[in-house]
mmCIF file of C-alpha atoms in Angstrom:
data_model
loop_
_atom_site.group_PDB
_atom_site.id
_atom_site.type_symbol
_atom_site.label_atom_id
_atom_site.label_comp_id
_atom_site.label_asym_id
_atom_site.label_seq_id
_atom_site.Cartn_x
_atom_site.Cartn_y
_atom_site.Cartn_z
ATOM 1 C CA THR A 51 -7.830 -1.973 -29.650
ATOM 2 C CA PRO A 52 -6.388 -4.784 -28.099
ATOM 3 C CA ALA A 53 -3.439 -3.373 -27.464
ATOM 4 C CA GLU A 54 -4.477 -0.193 -26.525
ATOM 5 C CA ARG A 55 -6.818 -1.722 -23.474
ATOM 6 C CA GLY A 56 -3.968 -4.052 -22.203
ATOM 7 C CA LYS A 57 -1.739 -0.336 -21.547
ATOM 8 C CA VAL A 58 -4.350 0.480 -19.991
ATOM 9 C CA LEU A 59 -4.641 -2.554 -17.826
ATOM 10 C CA ASN A 60 -1.301 -2.784 -16.933
ATOM 11 C CA LYS A 61 -1.116 0.394 -16.232
ATOM 12 C CA LEU A 62 -3.811 0.000 -13.603
ATOM 13 C CA GLN A 63 -2.590 -2.860 -11.548
ATOM 14 C CA ALA A 64 1.075 -0.861 -11.812
ATOM 15 C CA SER A 65 -0.027 1.996 -10.197
ATOM 16 C CA MET A 66 -3.590 1.998 -9.119
ATOM 17 C CA GLY A 67 -2.918 3.042 -5.199
ATOM 18 C CA LEU A 68 -0.180 6.475 -6.413
ATOM 19 C CA ASP A 69 -1.643 9.659 -5.824
ATOM 20 C CA TYR A 70 -2.997 11.537 -9.331
ATOM 21 C CA ALA A 71 -3.250 15.019 -9.991
ATOM 22 C CA VAL A 72 -6.638 15.239 -11.793
ATOM 23 C CA PRO A 73 -8.020 18.254 -13.927
ATOM 24 C CA ILE A 74 -10.940 20.003 -12.831
ATOM 25 C CA TRP A 75 -12.292 20.124 -16.208
ATOM 26 C CA GLN A 76 -15.275 22.210 -15.169
ATOM 27 C CA GLN A 77 -13.430 25.022 -13.915
ATOM 28 C CA ALA A 78 -10.935 25.098 -17.292
ATOM 29 C CA ARG A 79 -11.009 28.897 -18.291
ATOM 30 C CA HIS A 80 -8.930 29.972 -21.882
ATOM 31 C CA LEU A 81 -5.912 32.052 -21.521
ATOM 32 C CA THR A 82 -6.134 35.911 -21.827
ATOM 33 C CA GLY A 83 -2.987 36.385 -22.823
ATOM 34 C CA LEU A 84 0.145 34.555 -24.545
ATOM 35 C CA THR A 85 2.656 32.574 -22.339
ATOM 36 C CA ALA A 86 6.261 32.101 -24.369
ATOM 37 C CA PRO A 87 8.376 28.633 -23.268
ATOM 38 C CA LEU A 88 10.086 29.767 -20.018
ATOM 39 C CA GLY A 89 7.285 31.978 -19.259
ATOM 40 C CA THR A 90 6.135 31.921 -15.391
ATOM 41 C CA THR A 91 3.238 33.841 -15.757
ATOM 42 C CA ILE A 92 -0.251 32.363 -16.799
ATOM 43 C CA TRP A 93 -2.916 34.910 -17.669
ATOM 44 C CA VAL A 94 -6.459 34.126 -16.570
ATOM 45 C CA ASP A 95 -8.943 34.754 -15.101
ATOM 46 C CA THR A 96 -8.692 33.008 -11.590
ATOM 47 C CA THR A 97 -12.536 34.833 -9.752
ATOM 48 C CA LYS A 98 -14.534 31.663 -10.432
ATOM 49 C CA SER A 99 -12.100 28.967 -9.912
ATOM 50 C CA GLU A 100 -10.358 26.872 -6.951
ATOM 51 C CA TYR A 101 -6.558 28.182 -7.864
ATOM 52 C CA VAL A 102 -4.133 28.098 -4.496
ATOM 53 C CA PRO A 103 -0.804 28.646 -4.083
ATOM 54 C CA GLY A 104 1.601 25.089 -3.948
ATOM 55 C CA ASP A 105 -1.361 23.463 -5.682
ATOM 56 C CA THR A 106 -0.817 22.044 -9.611
ATOM 57 C CA LEU A 107 -2.575 23.478 -12.619
ATOM 58 C CA LEU A 108 -2.945 22.067 -15.766
ATOM 59 C CA LEU A 109 -1.732 24.100 -18.897
ATOM 60 C CA TYR A 110 -3.622 22.544 -22.337
ATOM 61 C CA ASN A 111 -3.434 22.940 -25.762
ATOM 62 C CA SER A 112 -4.114 19.314 -26.562
ATOM 63 C CA ASP A 113 -4.253 16.185 -25.824
ATOM 64 C CA SER A 114 -0.732 15.953 -27.780
ATOM 65 C CA GLU A 115 0.050 19.662 -25.950
ATOM 66 C CA SER A 116 -0.365 19.603 -22.466
ATOM 67 C CA GLU A 117 2.121 20.414 -19.040
ATOM 68 C CA ALA A 118 1.503 20.254 -15.210
ATOM 69 C CA ALA A 119 2.963 23.460 -13.445
ATOM 70 C CA ILE A 120 2.870 23.856 -9.862
ATOM 71 C CA ILE A 121 1.811 27.316 -8.502
ATOM 72 C CA ASP A 122 3.666 30.300 -6.503
ATOM 73 C CA THR A 123 0.803 33.087 -6.625
ATOM 74 C CA VAL A 124 -2.456 33.846 -7.198
ATOM 75 C CA GLU A 125 -4.199 36.942 -8.170
ATOM 76 C CA VAL A 126 -7.328 37.968 -9.920
ATOM 77 C CA ASP A 127 -5.574 37.924 -13.935
ATOM 78 C CA HIS A 128 -2.920 35.779 -13.671
ATOM 79 C CA ILE A 129 -1.254 32.956 -12.260
ATOM 80 C CA VAL A 130 2.413 32.763 -11.370
ATOM 81 C CA VAL A 131 3.940 29.764 -11.654
ATOM 82 C CA THR A 132 7.480 28.217 -10.067
ATOM 83 C CA PHE A 133 9.102 27.087 -13.129
ATOM 84 C CA GLY A 134 9.204 28.421 -16.948
ATOM 85 C CA VAL A 135 6.634 26.401 -18.995
ATOM 86 C CA ALA A 136 8.126 24.195 -21.788
ATOM 87 C CA LEU A 137 5.624 25.010 -24.483
ATOM 88 C CA ASN A 138 3.330 28.040 -25.713
ATOM 89 C CA TYR A 139 0.228 29.055 -24.521
ATOM 90 C CA ASP A 140 -2.376 31.705 -26.571
ATOM 91 C CA GLU A 141 -6.242 32.542 -25.714
ATOM 92 C CA ARG A 142 -7.041 28.795 -27.543
ATOM 93 C CA SER A 143 -5.334 27.209 -24.363
ATOM 94 C CA TYR A 144 -6.909 25.884 -21.643
ATOM 95 C CA CYS A 145 -5.278 26.842 -17.478
ATOM 96 C CA VAL A 146 -6.996 24.231 -15.381
ATOM 97 C CA PRO A 147 -6.966 23.638 -11.330
ATOM 98 C CA MET A 148 -6.304 20.308 -10.844
ATOM 99 C CA LEU A 149 -7.015 18.094 -7.103
ATOM 100 C CA ILE A 150 -4.861 15.134 -5.784
ATOM 101 C CA CYS A 151 -6.782 12.326 -5.737
ATOM 102 C CA LYS A 152 -6.472 8.399 -5.156
ATOM 103 C CA MET A 153 -8.635 6.142 -7.594
ATOM 104 C CA PRO A 154 -11.500 3.636 -6.706
ATOM 105 C CA ARG A 155 -10.554 0.458 -4.572
ATOM 106 C CA SER A 156 -12.221 -1.322 -7.694
ATOM 107 C CA VAL A 157 -12.313 -0.092 -11.480
ATOM 108 C CA GLN A 158 -14.930 -1.835 -14.109
ATOM 109 C CA MET A 159 -13.715 -1.739 -17.355
ATOM 110 C CA GLY A 160 -15.881 -3.549 -20.310
ATOM 111 C CA LEU A 161 -15.498 -5.403 -23.294
ATOM 112 C CA TYR A 162 -17.574 -5.876 -26.199
ATOM 113 C CA ARG A 163 -17.414 -7.110 -29.257
ATOM 114 C CA LYS A 164 -14.808 -5.523 -32.594
ATOM 115 C CA ASN A 165 -12.517 -5.314 -29.410
ATOM 116 C CA ALA A 166 -14.128 -2.029 -28.003
ATOM 117 C CA THR A 167 -13.543 -1.208 -24.494
ATOM 118 C CA ASP A 168 -15.073 1.254 -22.023
ATOM 119 C CA MET A 169 -14.288 2.162 -18.666
ATOM 120 C CA SER A 170 -14.892 4.737 -16.068
ATOM 121 C CA LEU A 171 -12.859 6.834 -13.189
ATOM 122 C CA ASN A 172 -14.545 8.253 -10.353
ATOM 123 C CA PHE A 173 -11.927 9.506 -8.822
ATOM 124 C CA GLN A 174 -11.585 10.738 -4.246
ATOM 125 C CA ALA A 175 -9.884 14.196 -3.837
ATOM 126 C CA LEU A 176 -7.312 13.791 -0.781
ATOM 127 C CA GLU A 177 -7.370 17.288 -0.534
ATOM 128 C CA SER A 178 -10.076 20.586 0.080
ATOM 129 C CA ASN A 179 -9.535 23.568 -1.363
ATOM 130 C CA SER A 180 -10.741 26.549 0.790
ATOM 131 C CA ILE A 181 -13.954 28.070 -1.204
ATOM 132 C CA THR A 182 -14.905 32.161 0.102
ATOM 133 C CA PRO A 183 -18.186 31.811 1.566
ATOM 134 C CA GLY A 184 -20.540 33.777 -0.994
ATOM 135 C CA ASP A 185 -24.487 35.092 -0.713
ATOM 136 C CA LEU A 186 -27.347 35.243 -2.835
ATOM 137 C CA PRO A 187 -28.598 38.367 -4.862
ATOM 138 C CA ASP A 188 -31.669 38.442 -3.425
ATOM 139 C CA GLN A 189 -31.903 38.298 0.827
ATOM 140 C CA TYR A 190 -35.376 38.797 2.671
ATOM 141 C CA ASP A 191 -36.077 39.933 6.755
ATOM 142 C CA ASP A 192 -39.302 38.948 8.336
ATOM 143 C CA LEU A 193 -38.691 41.198 10.989
ATOM 144 C CA LYS A 194 -38.716 38.940 13.935
ATOM 145 C CA GLY A 195 -34.976 39.847 14.776
ATOM 146 C CA GLY A 196 -32.952 36.814 13.081
ATOM 147 C CA GLY A 197 -31.578 40.136 10.437
ATOM 148 C CA PRO A 198 -31.772 39.373 6.835
ATOM 149 C CA LEU A 199 -31.428 35.625 5.326
ATOM 150 C CA ASP A 200 -30.430 35.098 1.519
ATOM 151 C CA LEU A 201 -33.846 34.080 -0.967
ATOM 152 C CA ILE A 202 -33.542 31.286 -3.703
ATOM 153 C CA VAL A 203 -35.756 33.766 -6.521
ATOM 154 C CA ASP A 204 -36.105 30.960 -8.982
ATOM 155 C CA ALA A 205 -38.961 28.817 -8.938
ATOM 156 C CA THR A 206 -37.777 24.825 -8.762
ATOM 157 C CA GLU A 207 -37.539 23.479 -12.637
ATOM 158 C CA MET A 208 -39.305 19.796 -12.786
ATOM 159 C CA PRO A 209 -36.772 17.623 -14.116
ATOM 160 C CA SER A 210 -39.643 14.875 -15.028
ATOM 161 C CA ASN A 211 -43.644 14.931 -14.915
ATOM 162 C CA THR A 212 -43.988 15.487 -11.158
ATOM 163 C CA VAL A 213 -42.134 16.784 -8.058
ATOM 164 C CA SER A 214 -42.607 15.272 -4.490
ATOM 165 C CA TRP A 215 -43.583 17.644 -1.587
ATOM 166 C CA ALA A 216 -43.963 16.353 1.926
ATOM 167 C CA VAL A 217 -46.144 17.404 5.178
ATOM 168 C CA ASP A 218 -44.231 15.802 7.823
ATOM 169 C CA GLY A 219 -45.744 15.461 11.684
ATOM 170 C CA LYS A 220 -43.380 15.024 15.018
ATOM 171 C CA TRP A 221 -44.625 12.480 17.634
ATOM 172 C CA GLU A 222 -43.336 8.888 18.354
ATOM 173 C CA ASN A 223 -45.420 6.319 18.804
ATOM 174 C CA VAL A 224 -44.166 3.879 21.476
ATOM 175 C CA ASP A 225 -44.437 0.455 21.025
ATOM 176 C CA PHE A 226 -44.123 -3.207 22.171
ATOM 177 C CA SER A 227 -45.335 -6.427 21.135
ATOM 178 C CA THR A 228 -49.106 -5.627 21.550
ATOM 179 C CA GLY A 229 -49.067 -2.546 19.597
ATOM 180 C CA ILE A 230 -48.608 1.031 19.947
ATOM 181 C CA TRP A 231 -49.067 1.556 23.740
ATOM 182 C CA ARG A 232 -49.051 5.470 23.923
ATOM 183 C CA THR A 233 -48.411 8.387 21.364
ATOM 184 C CA ASP A 234 -45.644 10.742 22.407
ATOM 185 C CA LEU A 235 -47.161 14.331 20.923
ATOM 186 C CA ALA A 236 -44.511 16.779 20.234
ATOM 187 C CA VAL A 237 -46.457 19.422 18.024
ATOM 188 C CA ASN A 238 -49.736 19.191 16.694
ATOM 189 C CA PHE A 239 -48.867 20.631 12.898
ATOM 190 C CA GLY A 240 -46.753 19.841 10.585
ATOM 191 C CA ARG A 241 -44.133 21.041 8.059
ATOM 192 C CA THR A 242 -43.489 20.861 4.487
ATOM 193 C CA SER A 243 -40.427 19.312 2.721
ATOM 194 C CA ARG A 244 -39.865 20.018 -1.081
ATOM 195 C CA PRO A 245 -37.270 19.734 -3.368
ATOM 196 C CA PHE A 246 -35.185 22.406 -5.471
ATOM 197 C CA SER A 247 -33.431 21.691 -8.761
ATOM 198 C CA LYS A 248 -31.874 24.138 -11.041
ATOM 199 C CA THR A 249 -30.762 24.079 -14.286
ATOM 200 C CA PHE A 250 -27.294 26.607 -15.122
ATOM 201 C CA GLN A 251 -25.882 27.974 -18.239
ATOM 202 C CA ASN A 252 -23.204 30.090 -16.888
ATOM 203 C CA LEU A 253 -20.203 29.170 -15.461
ATOM 204 C CA ASP A 254 -19.868 32.124 -13.081
ATOM 205 C CA GLU A 255 -23.517 31.450 -11.717
ATOM 206 C CA VAL A 256 -22.501 27.260 -10.775
ATOM 207 C CA TRP A 257 -19.033 29.438 -8.817
ATOM 208 C CA GLU A 258 -21.220 31.939 -7.105
ATOM 209 C CA TRP A 259 -23.672 29.179 -5.700
ATOM 210 C CA LYS A 260 -20.944 26.754 -5.110
ATOM 211 C CA GLN A 261 -19.754 30.019 -2.815
ATOM 212 C CA TRP A 262 -23.460 30.213 -0.939
ATOM 213 C CA LEU A 263 -23.376 25.722 -0.815
ATOM 214 C CA TYR A 264 -19.930 26.468 1.240
ATOM 215 C CA LYS A 265 -21.627 29.253 2.937
ATOM 216 C CA MET A 266 -24.707 27.400 4.012
ATOM 217 C CA SER A 267 -22.793 24.513 4.929
ATOM 218 C CA GLY A 268 -25.089 21.842 4.806
ATOM 219 C CA GLN A 269 -28.142 21.464 7.210
ATOM 220 C CA VAL A 270 -26.874 24.633 9.226
ATOM 221 C CA GLY A 271 -27.619 27.368 7.275
ATOM 222 C CA VAL A 272 -31.601 28.759 6.866
ATOM 223 C CA PHE A 273 -32.730 30.669 4.069
ATOM 224 C CA TRP A 274 -36.506 31.504 2.308
ATOM 225 C CA MET A 275 -37.739 30.128 -0.858
ATOM 226 C CA PRO A 276 -40.825 30.793 -1.889
ATOM 227 C CA ASP A 277 -43.335 27.990 -2.913
ATOM 228 C CA TYR A 278 -44.600 29.309 -6.685
ATOM 229 C CA ALA A 279 -47.339 27.063 -5.718
ATOM 230 C CA ASP A 280 -50.332 29.253 -7.043
ATOM 231 C CA GLU A 281 -52.656 28.741 -4.190
ATOM 232 C CA ILE A 282 -53.020 32.337 -3.428
ATOM 233 C CA GLN A 283 -55.302 33.857 -5.798
ATOM 234 C CA VAL A 284 -56.464 38.348 -5.163
ATOM 235 C CA ILE A 285 -59.953 38.681 -4.767
ATOM 236 C CA GLY A 286 -61.462 42.440 -6.374
ATOM 237 C CA THR A 287 -58.883 45.433 -6.416
ATOM 238 C CA VAL A 288 -56.029 46.260 -4.199
ATOM 239 C CA ASN A 289 -55.801 50.339 -3.419
ATOM 240 C CA ASN A 290 -52.713 51.900 -3.135
ATOM 241 C CA THR A 291 -53.567 52.792 0.907
ATOM 242 C CA GLN A 292 -55.165 49.407 1.752
ATOM 243 C CA THR A 293 -52.836 47.558 3.789
ATOM 244 C CA PHE A 294 -54.949 43.708 3.727
ATOM 245 C CA ILE A 295 -55.822 41.183 0.348
ATOM 246 C CA LEU A 296 -59.210 39.371 0.327
ATOM 247 C CA ILE A 297 -58.123 35.904 -0.770
ATOM 248 C CA THR A 298 -60.159 32.600 -2.270
ATOM 249 C CA ASN A 299 -60.199 30.428 0.754
ATOM 250 C CA ILE A 300 -57.526 28.034 1.154
ATOM 251 C CA ASP A 301 -57.653 27.665 4.949
ATOM 252 C CA LEU A 302 -54.637 30.267 4.751
ATOM 253 C CA ALA A 303 -55.714 31.418 8.142
ATOM 254 C CA ALA A 304 -55.757 28.467 9.762
ATOM 255 C CA ALA A 305 -52.325 27.407 9.070
ATOM 256 C CA TRP A 306 -50.997 31.362 10.063
ATOM 257 C CA LEU A 307 -52.685 30.882 13.476
ATOM 258 C CA ASN A 308 -51.892 27.192 14.542
ATOM 259 C CA THR A 309 -48.656 26.518 12.946
ATOM 260 C CA PRO A 310 -45.352 28.805 13.280
ATOM 261 C CA TYR A 311 -44.311 28.474 9.665
ATOM 262 C CA THR A 312 -46.886 30.662 8.036
ATOM 263 C CA GLY A 313 -46.053 33.745 8.054
ATOM 264 C CA ASP A 314 -45.052 35.362 4.820
ATOM 265 C CA ILE A 315 -45.899 36.331 1.776
ATOM 266 C CA GLU A 316 -44.270 37.597 -1.724
ATOM 267 C CA PHE A 317 -46.071 39.729 -4.403
ATOM 268 C CA ARG A 318 -44.449 39.658 -8.033
ATOM 269 C CA PHE A 319 -45.303 41.868 -10.086
ATOM 270 C CA LYS A 320 -45.625 41.939 -14.240
ATOM 271 C CA ASP A 321 -43.773 44.935 -14.547
ATOM 272 C CA GLY A 322 -40.759 43.819 -12.203
ATOM 273 C CA ASP A 323 -41.888 45.182 -8.948
ATOM 274 C CA ILE A 324 -41.040 42.797 -5.780
ATOM 275 C CA GLN A 325 -42.665 43.445 -2.851
ATOM 276 C CA ARG A 326 -42.281 40.926 0.846
ATOM 277 C CA LYS A 327 -44.659 40.646 3.434
ATOM 278 C CA PRO A 328 -45.198 39.441 7.032
ATOM 279 C CA ILE A 329 -48.319 38.422 7.971
ATOM 280 C CA VAL A 330 -50.059 40.370 10.634
ATOM 281 C CA SER A 331 -53.188 38.274 10.889
ATOM 282 C CA ALA A 332 -55.292 36.110 8.854
ATOM 283 C CA SER A 333 -59.039 35.427 9.571
ATOM 284 C CA VAL A 334 -61.797 33.971 7.551
ATOM 285 C CA ILE A 335 -64.509 36.288 5.780
ATOM 286 C CA SER A 336 -66.994 33.074 4.754
ATOM 287 C CA SER A 337 -66.435 29.864 3.272
ATOM 288 C CA GLU A 338 -65.095 31.680 -0.113
ATOM 289 C CA GLN A 339 -63.161 34.355 1.048
ATOM 290 C CA GLU A 340 -60.254 34.931 4.174
ATOM 291 C CA ARG A 341 -58.520 38.553 4.677
ATOM 292 C CA VAL A 342 -54.968 38.270 5.492
ATOM 293 C CA GLU A 343 -53.579 41.980 6.895
ATOM 294 C CA PHE A 344 -49.678 42.845 6.584
ATOM 295 C CA GLY A 345 -49.901 46.334 8.612
ATOM 296 C CA THR A 346 -48.300 48.341 5.678
ATOM 297 C CA ASP A 347 -49.946 49.413 2.536
ATOM 298 C CA PHE A 348 -48.645 48.063 -0.992
ATOM 299 C CA GLY A 349 -47.808 52.048 -2.018
ATOM 300 C CA ARG A 350 -49.972 51.072 -5.826
ATOM 301 C CA SER A 351 -53.109 49.689 -6.457
ATOM 302 C CA PHE A 352 -53.239 46.259 -8.758
ATOM 303 C CA THR A 353 -55.591 43.168 -8.878
ATOM 304 C CA MET A 354 -54.892 39.704 -9.515
ATOM 305 C CA ASP A 355 -54.009 39.825 -13.308
ATOM 306 C CA ASP A 356 -51.456 42.641 -12.400
ATOM 307 C CA LEU A 357 -49.283 39.720 -11.031
ATOM 308 C CA SER A 358 -47.264 37.400 -12.563
ATOM 309 C CA ALA A 359 -47.038 35.293 -8.608
ATOM 310 C CA ILE A 360 -47.939 35.623 -5.431
ATOM 311 C CA ASN A 361 -45.761 33.058 -3.317
ATOM 312 C CA LEU A 362 -45.608 31.551 0.012
ATOM 313 C CA LEU A 363 -42.075 32.628 1.501
ATOM 314 C CA HIS A 364 -40.797 29.500 3.434
ATOM 315 C CA LYS A 365 -37.917 29.956 5.850
ATOM 316 C CA VAL A 366 -36.073 26.459 5.195
ATOM 317 C CA ARG A 367 -33.135 24.625 5.413
ATOM 318 C CA MET A 368 -30.893 21.558 3.276
ATOM 319 C CA GLY A 369 -32.054 18.036 4.163
ATOM 320 C CA THR A 370 -28.830 16.685 3.432
ATOM 321 C CA ASP A 371 -25.231 17.557 4.165
ATOM 322 C CA ARG A 372 -24.045 16.680 0.829
ATOM 323 C CA PHE A 373 -24.554 18.383 -2.897
ATOM 324 C CA GLU A 374 -23.877 17.230 -6.189
ATOM 325 C CA PHE A 375 -23.166 19.897 -9.426
ATOM 326 C CA LYS A 376 -24.749 17.309 -12.541
ATOM 327 C CA TRP A 377 -22.178 18.615 -15.638
ATOM 328 C CA GLU A 378 -24.215 17.328 -18.306
ATOM 329 C CA ARG A 379 -21.603 19.222 -21.082
ATOM 330 C CA GLN A 380 -19.144 22.158 -20.637
ATOM 331 C CA ASN A 381 -22.050 25.097 -19.976
ATOM 332 C CA LEU A 382 -25.086 22.937 -19.053
ATOM 333 C CA VAL A 383 -24.790 21.803 -14.916
ATOM 334 C CA THR A 384 -27.896 20.888 -12.753
ATOM 335 C CA LEU A 385 -28.244 21.363 -8.606
ATOM 336 C CA SER A 386 -30.687 18.999 -6.907
ATOM 337 C CA PHE A 387 -30.808 19.021 -2.551
ATOM 338 C CA GLY A 388 -34.209 18.904 -0.632
ATOM 339 C CA THR A 389 -35.450 21.429 1.574
ATOM 340 C CA MET A 390 -37.353 20.984 5.197
ATOM 341 C CA GLU A 391 -39.265 24.187 6.832
ATOM 342 C CA VAL A 392 -37.717 25.898 10.008
ATOM 343 C CA ILE A 393 -39.299 28.061 12.850
#
């Protein structure tokens, strides 16, 4: 209504520069026990949320029944607040961590016919709570001295009909007004850049990936990622003592010999077995076949029909220092980022 719009507009003008405690609704959790008026113990699982002593939390029953409280201590299954609460809270109530934020410098409002109005606010946090870095469940060691690194096991999702890959070279052109005078070639091979996208439907998994992103520290961390490209096709039967495979010729030997990036393959079997092996050598048998040697046997016989996927493993880093989780709704979250190969 015009009156509601006027109230919001006047509040914005009067208090736009103040600090605001903003609930992180994405981390809202139901209470696990009862808290009566004047109680100071809030029973809630704190293991997947950002609760820090001295910060503020929100206790929420409804838009008309809620209150903020200052955190005194944090335990795994409960929080103690500094003063007794005013209302009753039970398992239907929410406990929500809050961050101190500033409003944007400009707030846009849309006015429509019949007095309808819409407005959105993107708050900028003034504080950054410390999150304990975490590992991914899977790791891989290429036995080259760097030790095991985290490995993303998920295939990247395709939010549209296409996903863009790139192969980037590394050289500099010395260019004057008369045109390119000289090209300084750093290396004569290219490296691939690939996007990664994942959808979460579990808040615990979102928290685990958030911990992992803290561990990666943007472009600093290095990890493994399968390509799920379906490019490698095994020819014939591989017996249980065999240390090599024959594949359809895709110039894998040329990539292995001439770049530092191609060197590890992941075999995913339909029965759930997963084997990851570093390439020892690769050679061309004919225009139709290549031989890839691993040095160790598979311990089982198989054909291409026994495999759900064969992936090249790429050692990569992030392509950015900034990540955004997009919250479609409470239990539907997406994350996307770019990657590039490293040696």
